[in-house]
CSV table of C-alpha atoms and ligand atoms in Angstrom, one decimal:
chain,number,residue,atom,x,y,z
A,222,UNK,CA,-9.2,-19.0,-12.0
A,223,UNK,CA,-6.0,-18.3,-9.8
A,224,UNK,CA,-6.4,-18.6,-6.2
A,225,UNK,CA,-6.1,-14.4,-6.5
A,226,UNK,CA,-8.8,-14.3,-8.8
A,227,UNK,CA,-11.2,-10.7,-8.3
A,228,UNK,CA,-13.2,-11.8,-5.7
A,229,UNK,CA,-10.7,-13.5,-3.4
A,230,UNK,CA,-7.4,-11.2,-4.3
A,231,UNK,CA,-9.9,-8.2,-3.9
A,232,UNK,CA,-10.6,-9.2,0.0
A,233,UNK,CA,-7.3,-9.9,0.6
A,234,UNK,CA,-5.5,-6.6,-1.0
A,235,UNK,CA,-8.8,-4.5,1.3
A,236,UNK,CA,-7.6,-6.3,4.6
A,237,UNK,CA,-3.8,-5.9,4.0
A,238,UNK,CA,-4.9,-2.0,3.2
A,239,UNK,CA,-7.6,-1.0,4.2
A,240,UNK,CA,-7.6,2.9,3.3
A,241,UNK,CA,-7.7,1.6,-0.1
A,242,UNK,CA,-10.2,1.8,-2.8
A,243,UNK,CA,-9.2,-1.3,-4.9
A,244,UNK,CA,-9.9,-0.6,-8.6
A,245,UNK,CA,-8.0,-3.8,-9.9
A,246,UNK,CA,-7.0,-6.7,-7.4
A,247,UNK,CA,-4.8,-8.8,-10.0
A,248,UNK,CA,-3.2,-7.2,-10.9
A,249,UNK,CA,-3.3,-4.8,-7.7
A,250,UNK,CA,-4.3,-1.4,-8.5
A,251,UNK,CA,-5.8,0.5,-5.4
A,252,UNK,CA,-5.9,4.3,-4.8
A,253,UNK,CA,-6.5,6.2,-1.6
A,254,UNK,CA,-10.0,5.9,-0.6
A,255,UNK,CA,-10.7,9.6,0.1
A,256,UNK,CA,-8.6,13.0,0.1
A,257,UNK,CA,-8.6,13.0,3.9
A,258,UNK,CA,-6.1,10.5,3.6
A,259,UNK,CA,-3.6,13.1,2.1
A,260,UNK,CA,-4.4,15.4,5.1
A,261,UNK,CA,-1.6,13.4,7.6
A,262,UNK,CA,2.1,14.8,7.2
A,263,UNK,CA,2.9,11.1,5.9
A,264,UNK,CA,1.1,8.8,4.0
A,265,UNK,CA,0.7,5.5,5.9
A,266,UNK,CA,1.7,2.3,3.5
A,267,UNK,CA,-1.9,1.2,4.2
A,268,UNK,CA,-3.0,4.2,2.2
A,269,UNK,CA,-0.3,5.0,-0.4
A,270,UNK,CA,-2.1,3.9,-3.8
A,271,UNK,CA,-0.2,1.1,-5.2
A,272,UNK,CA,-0.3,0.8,-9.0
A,273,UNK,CA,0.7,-2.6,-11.0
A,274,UNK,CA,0.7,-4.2,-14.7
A,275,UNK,CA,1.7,-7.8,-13.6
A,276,UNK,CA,1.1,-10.0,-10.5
A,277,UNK,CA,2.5,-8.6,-7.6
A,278,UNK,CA,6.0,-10.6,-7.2
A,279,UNK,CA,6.6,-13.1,-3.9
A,280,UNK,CA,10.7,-12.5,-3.7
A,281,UNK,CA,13.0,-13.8,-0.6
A,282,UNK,CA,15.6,-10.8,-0.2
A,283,UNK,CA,18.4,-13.3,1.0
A,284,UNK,CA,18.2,-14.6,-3.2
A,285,UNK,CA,18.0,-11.5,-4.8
A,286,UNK,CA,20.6,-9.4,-6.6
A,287,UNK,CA,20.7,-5.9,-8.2
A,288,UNK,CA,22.4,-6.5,-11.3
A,289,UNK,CA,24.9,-3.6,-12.4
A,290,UNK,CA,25.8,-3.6,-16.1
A,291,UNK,CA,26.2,-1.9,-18.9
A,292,UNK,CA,28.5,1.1,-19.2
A,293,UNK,CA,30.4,0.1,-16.1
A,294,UNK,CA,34.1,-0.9,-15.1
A,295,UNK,CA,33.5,-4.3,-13.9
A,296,UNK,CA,29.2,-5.8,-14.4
A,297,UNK,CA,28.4,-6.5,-10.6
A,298,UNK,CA,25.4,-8.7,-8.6
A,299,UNK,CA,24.6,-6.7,-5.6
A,300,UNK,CA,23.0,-8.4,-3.0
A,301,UNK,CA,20.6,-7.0,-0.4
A,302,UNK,CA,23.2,-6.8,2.4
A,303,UNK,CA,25.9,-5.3,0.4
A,304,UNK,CA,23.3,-2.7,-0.7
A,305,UNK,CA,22.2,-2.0,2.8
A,306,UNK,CA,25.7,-2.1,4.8
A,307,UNK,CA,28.6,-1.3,2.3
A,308,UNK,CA,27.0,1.8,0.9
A,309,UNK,CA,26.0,5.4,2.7
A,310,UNK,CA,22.0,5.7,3.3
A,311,UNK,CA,19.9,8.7,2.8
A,312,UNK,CA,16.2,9.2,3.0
A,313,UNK,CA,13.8,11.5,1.0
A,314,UNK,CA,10.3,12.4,1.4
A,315,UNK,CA,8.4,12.1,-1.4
A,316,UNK,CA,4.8,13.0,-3.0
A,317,UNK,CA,4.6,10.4,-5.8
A,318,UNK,CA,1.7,10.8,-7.9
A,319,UNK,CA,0.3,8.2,-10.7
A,320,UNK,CA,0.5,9.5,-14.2
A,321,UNK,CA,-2.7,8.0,-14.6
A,322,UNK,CA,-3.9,9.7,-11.3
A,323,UNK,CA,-7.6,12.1,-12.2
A,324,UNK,CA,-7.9,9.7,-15.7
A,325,UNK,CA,-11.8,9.6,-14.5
A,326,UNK,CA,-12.3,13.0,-15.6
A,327,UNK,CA,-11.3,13.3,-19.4
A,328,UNK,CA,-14.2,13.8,-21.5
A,329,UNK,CA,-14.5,11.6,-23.2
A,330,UNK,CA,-12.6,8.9,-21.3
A,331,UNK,CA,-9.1,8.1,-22.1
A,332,UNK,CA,-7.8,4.5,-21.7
A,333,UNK,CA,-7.4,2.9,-18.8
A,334,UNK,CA,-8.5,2.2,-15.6
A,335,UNK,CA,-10.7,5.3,-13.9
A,336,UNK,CA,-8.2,6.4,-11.6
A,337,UNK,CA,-10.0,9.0,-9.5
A,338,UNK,CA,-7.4,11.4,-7.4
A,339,UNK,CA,-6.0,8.9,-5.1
A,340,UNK,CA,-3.5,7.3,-6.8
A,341,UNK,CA,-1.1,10.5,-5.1
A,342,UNK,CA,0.7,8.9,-1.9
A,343,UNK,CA,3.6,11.2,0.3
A,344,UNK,CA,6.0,8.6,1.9
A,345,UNK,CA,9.5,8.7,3.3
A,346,UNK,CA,11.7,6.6,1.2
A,347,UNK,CA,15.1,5.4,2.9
A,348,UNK,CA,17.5,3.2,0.7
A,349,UNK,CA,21.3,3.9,-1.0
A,350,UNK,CA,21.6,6.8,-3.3
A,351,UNK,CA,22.5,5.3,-6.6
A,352,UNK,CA,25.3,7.4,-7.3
A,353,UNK,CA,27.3,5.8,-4.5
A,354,UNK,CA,26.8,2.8,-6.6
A,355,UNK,CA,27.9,3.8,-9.8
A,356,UNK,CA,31.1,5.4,-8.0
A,357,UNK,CA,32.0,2.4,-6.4
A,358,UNK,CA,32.1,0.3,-9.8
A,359,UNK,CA,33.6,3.6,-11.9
A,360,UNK,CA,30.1,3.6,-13.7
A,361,UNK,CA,29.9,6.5,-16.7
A,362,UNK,CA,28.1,9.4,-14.7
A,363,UNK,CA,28.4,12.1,-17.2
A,364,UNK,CA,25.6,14.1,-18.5
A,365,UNK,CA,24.2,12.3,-21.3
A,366,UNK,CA,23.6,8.9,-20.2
A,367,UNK,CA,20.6,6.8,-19.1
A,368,UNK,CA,20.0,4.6,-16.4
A,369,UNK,CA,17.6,1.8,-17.0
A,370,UNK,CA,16.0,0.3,-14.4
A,371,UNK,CA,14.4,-2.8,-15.3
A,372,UNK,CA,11.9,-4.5,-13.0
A,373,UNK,CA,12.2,-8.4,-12.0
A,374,UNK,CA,8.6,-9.4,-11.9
A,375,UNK,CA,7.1,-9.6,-16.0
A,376,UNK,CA,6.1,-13.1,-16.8
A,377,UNK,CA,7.9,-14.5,-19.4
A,378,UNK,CA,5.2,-13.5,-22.4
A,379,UNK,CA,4.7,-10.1,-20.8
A,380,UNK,CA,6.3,-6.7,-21.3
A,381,UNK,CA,9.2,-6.2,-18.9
A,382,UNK,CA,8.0,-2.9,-16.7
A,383,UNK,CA,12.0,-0.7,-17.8
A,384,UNK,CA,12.0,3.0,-17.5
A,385,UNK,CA,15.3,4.6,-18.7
A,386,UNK,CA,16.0,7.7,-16.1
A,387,UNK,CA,18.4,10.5,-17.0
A,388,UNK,CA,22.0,10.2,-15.6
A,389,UNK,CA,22.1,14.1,-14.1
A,390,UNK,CA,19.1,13.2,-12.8
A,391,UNK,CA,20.2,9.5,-11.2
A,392,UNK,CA,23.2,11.0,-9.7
A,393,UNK,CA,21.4,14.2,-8.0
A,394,UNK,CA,18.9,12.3,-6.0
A,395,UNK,CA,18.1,8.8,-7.1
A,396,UNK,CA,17.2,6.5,-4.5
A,397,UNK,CA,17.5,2.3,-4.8
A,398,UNK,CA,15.4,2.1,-1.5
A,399,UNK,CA,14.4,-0.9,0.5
A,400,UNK,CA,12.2,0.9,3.3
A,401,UNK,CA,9.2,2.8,3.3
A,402,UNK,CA,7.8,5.1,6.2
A,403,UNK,CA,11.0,3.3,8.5
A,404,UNK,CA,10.0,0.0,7.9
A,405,UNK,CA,10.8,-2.8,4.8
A,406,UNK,CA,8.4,-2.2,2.1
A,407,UNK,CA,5.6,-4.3,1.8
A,408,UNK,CA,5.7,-6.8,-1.7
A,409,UNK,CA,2.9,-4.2,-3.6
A,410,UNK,CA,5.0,-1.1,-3.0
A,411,UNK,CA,8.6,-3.4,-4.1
A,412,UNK,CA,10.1,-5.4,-1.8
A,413,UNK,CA,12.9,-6.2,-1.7
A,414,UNK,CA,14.5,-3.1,-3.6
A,415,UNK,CA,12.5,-0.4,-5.6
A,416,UNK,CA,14.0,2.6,-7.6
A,417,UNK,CA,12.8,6.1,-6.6
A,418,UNK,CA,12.8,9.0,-8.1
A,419,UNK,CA,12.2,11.9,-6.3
A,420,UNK,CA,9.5,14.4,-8.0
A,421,UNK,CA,8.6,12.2,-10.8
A,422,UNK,CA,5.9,10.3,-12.2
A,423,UNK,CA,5.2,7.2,-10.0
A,424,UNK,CA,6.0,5.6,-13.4
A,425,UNK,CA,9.6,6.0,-13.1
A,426,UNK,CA,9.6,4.7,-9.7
A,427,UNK,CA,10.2,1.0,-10.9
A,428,UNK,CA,9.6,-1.7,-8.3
A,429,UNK,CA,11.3,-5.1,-7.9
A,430,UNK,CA,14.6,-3.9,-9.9
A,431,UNK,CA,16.5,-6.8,-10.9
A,432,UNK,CA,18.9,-4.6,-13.0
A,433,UNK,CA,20.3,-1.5,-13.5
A,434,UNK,CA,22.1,-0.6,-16.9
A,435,UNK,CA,24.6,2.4,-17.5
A,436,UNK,CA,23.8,3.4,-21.5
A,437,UNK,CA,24.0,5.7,-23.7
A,438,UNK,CA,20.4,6.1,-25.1
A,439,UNK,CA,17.2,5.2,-23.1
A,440,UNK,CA,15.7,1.6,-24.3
A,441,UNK,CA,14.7,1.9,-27.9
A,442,UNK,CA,14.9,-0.6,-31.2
A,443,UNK,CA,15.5,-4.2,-31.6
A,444,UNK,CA,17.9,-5.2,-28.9
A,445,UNK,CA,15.3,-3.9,-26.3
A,446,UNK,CA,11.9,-4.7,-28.2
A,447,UNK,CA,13.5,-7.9,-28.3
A,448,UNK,CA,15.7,-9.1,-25.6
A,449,UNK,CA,15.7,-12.6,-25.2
A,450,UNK,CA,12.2,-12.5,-26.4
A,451,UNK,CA,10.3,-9.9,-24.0
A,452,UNK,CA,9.9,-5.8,-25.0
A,453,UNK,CA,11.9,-3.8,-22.6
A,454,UNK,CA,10.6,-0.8,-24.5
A,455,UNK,CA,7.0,-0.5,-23.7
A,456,UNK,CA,6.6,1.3,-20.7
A,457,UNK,CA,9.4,4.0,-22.1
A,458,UNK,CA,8.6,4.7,-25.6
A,459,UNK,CA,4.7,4.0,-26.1
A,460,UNK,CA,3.0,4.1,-22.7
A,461,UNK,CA,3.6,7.0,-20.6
A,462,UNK,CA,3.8,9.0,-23.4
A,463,UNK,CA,1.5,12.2,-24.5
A,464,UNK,CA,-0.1,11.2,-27.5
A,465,UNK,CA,-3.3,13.8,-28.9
A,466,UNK,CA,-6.1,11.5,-30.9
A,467,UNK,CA,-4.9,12.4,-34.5
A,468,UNK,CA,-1.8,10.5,-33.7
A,469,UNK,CA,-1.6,6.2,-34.3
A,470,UNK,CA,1.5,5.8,-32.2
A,471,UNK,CA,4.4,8.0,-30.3
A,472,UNK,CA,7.7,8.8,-31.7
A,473,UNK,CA,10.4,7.1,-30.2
A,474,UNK,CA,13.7,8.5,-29.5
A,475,UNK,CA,17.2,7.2,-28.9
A,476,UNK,CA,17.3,10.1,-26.5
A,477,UNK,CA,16.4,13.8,-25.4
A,478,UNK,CA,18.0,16.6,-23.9
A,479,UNK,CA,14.7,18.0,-22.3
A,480,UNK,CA,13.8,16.0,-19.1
A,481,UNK,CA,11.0,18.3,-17.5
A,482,UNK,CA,8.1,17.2,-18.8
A,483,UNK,CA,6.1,21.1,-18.8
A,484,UNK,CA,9.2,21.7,-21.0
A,485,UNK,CA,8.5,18.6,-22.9
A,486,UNK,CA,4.8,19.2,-23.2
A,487,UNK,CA,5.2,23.0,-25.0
A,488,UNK,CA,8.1,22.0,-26.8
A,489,UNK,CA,7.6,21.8,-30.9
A,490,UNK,CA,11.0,19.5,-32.0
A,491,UNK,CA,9.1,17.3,-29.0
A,492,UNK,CA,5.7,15.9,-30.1
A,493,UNK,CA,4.7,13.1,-27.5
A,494,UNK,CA,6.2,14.0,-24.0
A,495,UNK,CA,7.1,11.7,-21.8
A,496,UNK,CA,6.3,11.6,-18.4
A,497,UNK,CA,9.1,12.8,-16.5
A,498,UNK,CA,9.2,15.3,-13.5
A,499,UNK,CA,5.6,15.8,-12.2
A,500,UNK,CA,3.5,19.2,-12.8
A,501,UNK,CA,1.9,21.4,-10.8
A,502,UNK,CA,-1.1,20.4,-8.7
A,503,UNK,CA,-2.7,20.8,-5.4
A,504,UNK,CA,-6.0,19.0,-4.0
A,505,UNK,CA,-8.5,20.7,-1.8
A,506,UNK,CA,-9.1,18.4,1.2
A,507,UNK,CA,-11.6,20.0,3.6
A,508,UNK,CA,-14.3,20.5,3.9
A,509,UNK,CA,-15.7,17.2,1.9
A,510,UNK,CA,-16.8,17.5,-1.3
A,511,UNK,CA,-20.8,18.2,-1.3
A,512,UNK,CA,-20.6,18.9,2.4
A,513,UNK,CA,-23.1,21.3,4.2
A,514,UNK,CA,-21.9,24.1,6.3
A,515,UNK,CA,-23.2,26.4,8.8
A,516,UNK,CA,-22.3,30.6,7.8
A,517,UNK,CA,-19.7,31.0,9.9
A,518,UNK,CA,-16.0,31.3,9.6
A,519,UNK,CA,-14.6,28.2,7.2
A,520,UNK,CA,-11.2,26.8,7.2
A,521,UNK,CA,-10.2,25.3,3.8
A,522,UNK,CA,-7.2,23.2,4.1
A,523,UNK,CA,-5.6,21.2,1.3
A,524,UNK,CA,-2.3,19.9,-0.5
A,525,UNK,CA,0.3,20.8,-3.3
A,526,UNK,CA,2.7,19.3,-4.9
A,527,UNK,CA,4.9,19.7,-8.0
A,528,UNK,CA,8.2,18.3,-9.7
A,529,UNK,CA,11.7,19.3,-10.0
A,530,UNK,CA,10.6,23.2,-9.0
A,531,UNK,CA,9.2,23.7,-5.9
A,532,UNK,CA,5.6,25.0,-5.1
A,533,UNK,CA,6.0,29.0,-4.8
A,534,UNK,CA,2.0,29.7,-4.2
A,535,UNK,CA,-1.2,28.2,-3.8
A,536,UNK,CA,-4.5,30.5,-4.7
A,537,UNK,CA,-8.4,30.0,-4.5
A,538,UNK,CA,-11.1,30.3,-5.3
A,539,UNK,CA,-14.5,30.3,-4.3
A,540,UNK,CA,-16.7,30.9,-7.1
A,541,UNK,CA,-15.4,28.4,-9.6
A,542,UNK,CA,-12.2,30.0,-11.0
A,543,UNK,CA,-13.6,33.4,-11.6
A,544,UNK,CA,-11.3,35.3,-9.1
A,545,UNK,CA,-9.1,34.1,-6.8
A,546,UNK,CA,-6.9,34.8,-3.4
A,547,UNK,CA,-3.8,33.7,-2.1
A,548,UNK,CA,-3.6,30.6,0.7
A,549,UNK,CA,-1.1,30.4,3.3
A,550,UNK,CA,1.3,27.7,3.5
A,551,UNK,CA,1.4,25.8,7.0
A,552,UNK,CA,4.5,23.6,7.8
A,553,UNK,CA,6.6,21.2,8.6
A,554,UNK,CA,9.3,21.5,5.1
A,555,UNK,CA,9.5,18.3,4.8
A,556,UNK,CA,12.3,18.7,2.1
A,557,UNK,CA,11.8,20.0,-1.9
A,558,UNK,CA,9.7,16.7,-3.0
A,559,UNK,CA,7.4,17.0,-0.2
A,560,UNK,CA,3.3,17.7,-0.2
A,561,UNK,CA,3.0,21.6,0.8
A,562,UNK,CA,0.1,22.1,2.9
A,563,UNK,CA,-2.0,25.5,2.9
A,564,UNK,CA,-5.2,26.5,4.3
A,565,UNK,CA,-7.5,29.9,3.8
A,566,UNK,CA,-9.8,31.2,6.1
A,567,UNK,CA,-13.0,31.8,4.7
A,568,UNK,CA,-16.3,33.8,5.6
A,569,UNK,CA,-19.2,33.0,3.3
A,570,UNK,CA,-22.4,33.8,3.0
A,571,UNK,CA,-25.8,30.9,2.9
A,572,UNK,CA,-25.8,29.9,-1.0
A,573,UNK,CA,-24.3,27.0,-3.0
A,574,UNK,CA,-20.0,27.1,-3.8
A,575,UNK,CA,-17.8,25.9,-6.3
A,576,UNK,CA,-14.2,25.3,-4.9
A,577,UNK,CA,-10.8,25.5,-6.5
A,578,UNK,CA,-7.2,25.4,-5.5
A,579,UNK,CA,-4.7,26.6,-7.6
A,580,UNK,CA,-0.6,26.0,-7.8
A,581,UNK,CA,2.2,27.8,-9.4
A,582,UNK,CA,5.6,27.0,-9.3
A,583,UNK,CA,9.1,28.6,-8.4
A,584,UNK,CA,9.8,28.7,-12.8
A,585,UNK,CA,5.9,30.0,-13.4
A,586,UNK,CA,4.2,27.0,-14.3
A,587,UNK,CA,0.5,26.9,-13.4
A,588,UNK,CA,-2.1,24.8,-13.4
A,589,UNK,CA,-4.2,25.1,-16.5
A,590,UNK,CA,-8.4,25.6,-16.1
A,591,UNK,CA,-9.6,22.7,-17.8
A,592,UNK,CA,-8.8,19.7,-20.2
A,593,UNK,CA,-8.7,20.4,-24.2
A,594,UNK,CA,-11.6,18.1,-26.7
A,595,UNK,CA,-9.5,16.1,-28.0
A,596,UNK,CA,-10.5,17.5,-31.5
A,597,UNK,CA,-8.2,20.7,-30.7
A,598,UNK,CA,-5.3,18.0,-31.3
A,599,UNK,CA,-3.2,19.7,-28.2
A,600,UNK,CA,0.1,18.8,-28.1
A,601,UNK,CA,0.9,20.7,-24.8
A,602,UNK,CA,-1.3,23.1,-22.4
A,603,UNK,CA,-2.5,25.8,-24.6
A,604,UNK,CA,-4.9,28.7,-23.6
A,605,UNK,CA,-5.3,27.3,-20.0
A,606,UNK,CA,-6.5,24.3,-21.4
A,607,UNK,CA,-4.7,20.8,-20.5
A,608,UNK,CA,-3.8,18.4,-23.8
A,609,UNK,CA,-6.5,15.6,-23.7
A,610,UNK,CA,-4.6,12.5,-24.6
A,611,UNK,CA,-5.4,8.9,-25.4
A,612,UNK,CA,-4.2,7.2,-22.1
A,613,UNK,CA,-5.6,9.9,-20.1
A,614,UNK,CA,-2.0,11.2,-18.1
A,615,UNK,CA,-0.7,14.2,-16.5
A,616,UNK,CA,-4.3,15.9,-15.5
A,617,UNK,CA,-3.5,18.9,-13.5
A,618,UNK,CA,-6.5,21.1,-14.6
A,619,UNK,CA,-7.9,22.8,-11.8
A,620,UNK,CA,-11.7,22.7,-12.5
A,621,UNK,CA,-12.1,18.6,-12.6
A,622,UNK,CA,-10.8,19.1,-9.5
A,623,UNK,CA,-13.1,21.8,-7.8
A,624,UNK,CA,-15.6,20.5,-4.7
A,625,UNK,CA,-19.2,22.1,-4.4
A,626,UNK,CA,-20.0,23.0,-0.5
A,627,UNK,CA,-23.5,24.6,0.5
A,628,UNK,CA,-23.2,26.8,3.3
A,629,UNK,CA,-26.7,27.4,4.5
A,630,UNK,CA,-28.2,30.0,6.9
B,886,MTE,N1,8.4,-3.3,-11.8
B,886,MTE,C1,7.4,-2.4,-11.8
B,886,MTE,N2,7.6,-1.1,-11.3
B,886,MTE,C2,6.6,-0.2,-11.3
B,886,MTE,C3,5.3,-0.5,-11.8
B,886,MTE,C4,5.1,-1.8,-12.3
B,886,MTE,O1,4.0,-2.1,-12.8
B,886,MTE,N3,6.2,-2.7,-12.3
B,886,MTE,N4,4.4,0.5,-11.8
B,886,MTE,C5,4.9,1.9,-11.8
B,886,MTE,C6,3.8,2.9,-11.7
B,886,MTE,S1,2.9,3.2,-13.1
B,886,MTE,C7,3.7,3.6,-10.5
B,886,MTE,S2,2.6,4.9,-10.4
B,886,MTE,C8,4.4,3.3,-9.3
B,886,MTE,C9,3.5,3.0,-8.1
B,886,MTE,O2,4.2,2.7,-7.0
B,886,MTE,P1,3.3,2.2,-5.7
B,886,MTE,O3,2.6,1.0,-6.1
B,886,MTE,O4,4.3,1.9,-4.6
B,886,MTE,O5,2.4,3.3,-5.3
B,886,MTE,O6,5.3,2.1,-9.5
B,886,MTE,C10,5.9,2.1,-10.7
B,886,MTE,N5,6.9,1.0,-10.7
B,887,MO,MO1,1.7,5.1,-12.7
């Protein structure tokens, strides 16, 4: 036993954050302990899920260095004060969700832990966009190319955590940001330096970067399952990956020209989408799931969020997904990668309710009804049914999701 062994590690991680529900505490894997969380404009660092495959890293910023290599003019070390001071800095909002987040309810269960719906946090990340970077050492920026952003803290017999991120997508928005909510990140969400990518997957996010290299393909084959002995390749090409029950393993590509990962998932040349750009969801948050009401006049308020399109409308419904009625959106904009709130005034009469929010997008994508047996074999969502998969990502079906409220007389 390590002196963060479950018991010990577990107390720890609940004192350091305590709106946490820890699944895992080494390696730390915690989710927000209920939806009201998700009710505040800003998710507080003490209840922003944090999600992690090895020990949780102990780094002193004053020795560490972004490396820059790859297709560049001249390979670089960039230290923590160059990135900070000799670049511009920009902020983004940003509603990262787990792809693992709502794993709990395929049926039968997928792999992995049981994420419920908490591992979906909204913080403001403030750091140096990463295309000031790549212009300041004449990286190649043209469509076509991958970034990949490999994290610092695998053990030497462990899988490096390296996602490979689109370049049109890296110089739009990309963050390599060092604060979270206006203050340094704390060591679970990636201090010193963490990449972010606005919209997408939590997955692409990677934490601890230690290097960032300008290619022409995303990692893939021997030089990467292979580099001086650890897999680079492993959370790119075989986890975070869509793959139906009738398949042993994904295929792996050198690259792909589709990025959105809707567009992935209903695309036939395509058969194991990655997780990219996140898809359309929304979360009811009050009232409580199983609470009791009085009859009387019922706000329901709640969240939605999506990827690179922006929420267009939220509806619901109040008997289970059989009909369903437009919510209103309630501000602040907090920018295109922010939570949108909305809320819908209710009347109902005494009985028993089944709840259900649902989003669509500005290109038309919805949330699908429910999640496919994983005999159908789905590829992508088909006949409002969500692809059940064998690592249990991407859930957006509405019904898992409902809440039952009584409302009594
Ligand atoms: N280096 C590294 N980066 C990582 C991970 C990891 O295990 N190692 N986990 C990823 C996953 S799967 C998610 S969902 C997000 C979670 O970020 P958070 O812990 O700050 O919420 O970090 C990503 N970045
Ligand atoms: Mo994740």
């Amino acid at each position: 036993m390590t002196p963060d062994d479950e018991t010990g590690g577990r107390e720890a991680l609940t004192q350091r954050y305590p709106g946490l529900e820890v699944l895992v505490s080494d390696p730390a894997n915690a989710q927000t302990a209920s939806r009201a969380n998700l009710a505040s404009h800003i998710t507080s660092r003490e209840e922003h899920y944090i999600r992690t495959h090895h020990r949780t890293p102990d780094i002193d910023e004053d020795d560490w260095t972004v490396s820059l290599t790859g297709l560049v003019e001249a390979e670089a070390e960039i230290g923590m004060d160059e990135l900070r001071c000799d670049f511009p800095t920009e902020s983004v909002v940003h509603m990262m969700e787990c792809s693992g987040n709502s794993r709990a309810y395929f049926d039968p269960d997928a792999e992995g832990d049981q994420w419920g719906d908490g591992a979906v946090g909204n913080a403001v990340w403030t750091g140096t966009p990463v295309r000031a970077i790549l212009d300041e050492y004449d990286g190649a920026t043209d469509d076509g190319r991958w970034l990949s952003a490999m994290g610092g803290e695998a053990p030497p017999d462990k899988d490096v955590f390296c996602r490979s991120i689109p370049m049109a997508k890296v110089v739009d928005d990309c963050l390599l940001a060092y604060e979270m909510n206006g203050s340094p990140m704390s060591a679970e969400h990636g201090f010193p330096v963490r990449l972010i990518v606005p919209g997408w997957f939590g997955n692409n996010s990677v934490k601890w970067v230690e290097e960032v290299r300008v290619m022409d393909e995303m990692v893939n084959g021997e030089e990467w399952t292979d580099r001086d002995g650890q897999d680079y390749t492993q959370y790119q090409q075989s986890s975070y990956r869509i793959v139906p029950q009738q398949d042993d393993e994904p295929t792996r590509h050198e690259s792909v020209d589709v990025f959105s990962t809707h567009d992935q998932l209903q695309d036939d040349e395509l058969s194991n989408a990655y997780l990219f750009d996140q898809l359309v969801k929304s979360l009811i948050i009050a009232p409580a799931d199983d609470a009791t009401l009085p009859a009387s006049t019922v706000e329901l308020a709640g969240v939605a969020w999506s990827g690179e399109e922006r929420v267009e409308r939220v509806e619901i419904s109040t008997d289970g997904g059989e009909s369903w009625d437009d919510a209103e959106f309630v501000g602040p904009d907090l920018g295109p990668y922010a939570p949108t709130k909305f809320r819908y005034v209710w009347e109902p009469d005494p009985g028993e309710y089944s709840l259900c929010s649902r989003t669509t997008d500005e290109a038309g994508r919805t949330q699908p009804a429910t999640i496919s047996d994983p005999e159908e074999g789905l590829r992508g969502i088909e006949n409002d049914q969500y692809p059940w998969n064998e690592k249990g990502y991407g859930n957006n079906a509405y019904l898992p999701h409902a809440i039952t409220v009584e409302v009594t007389a």
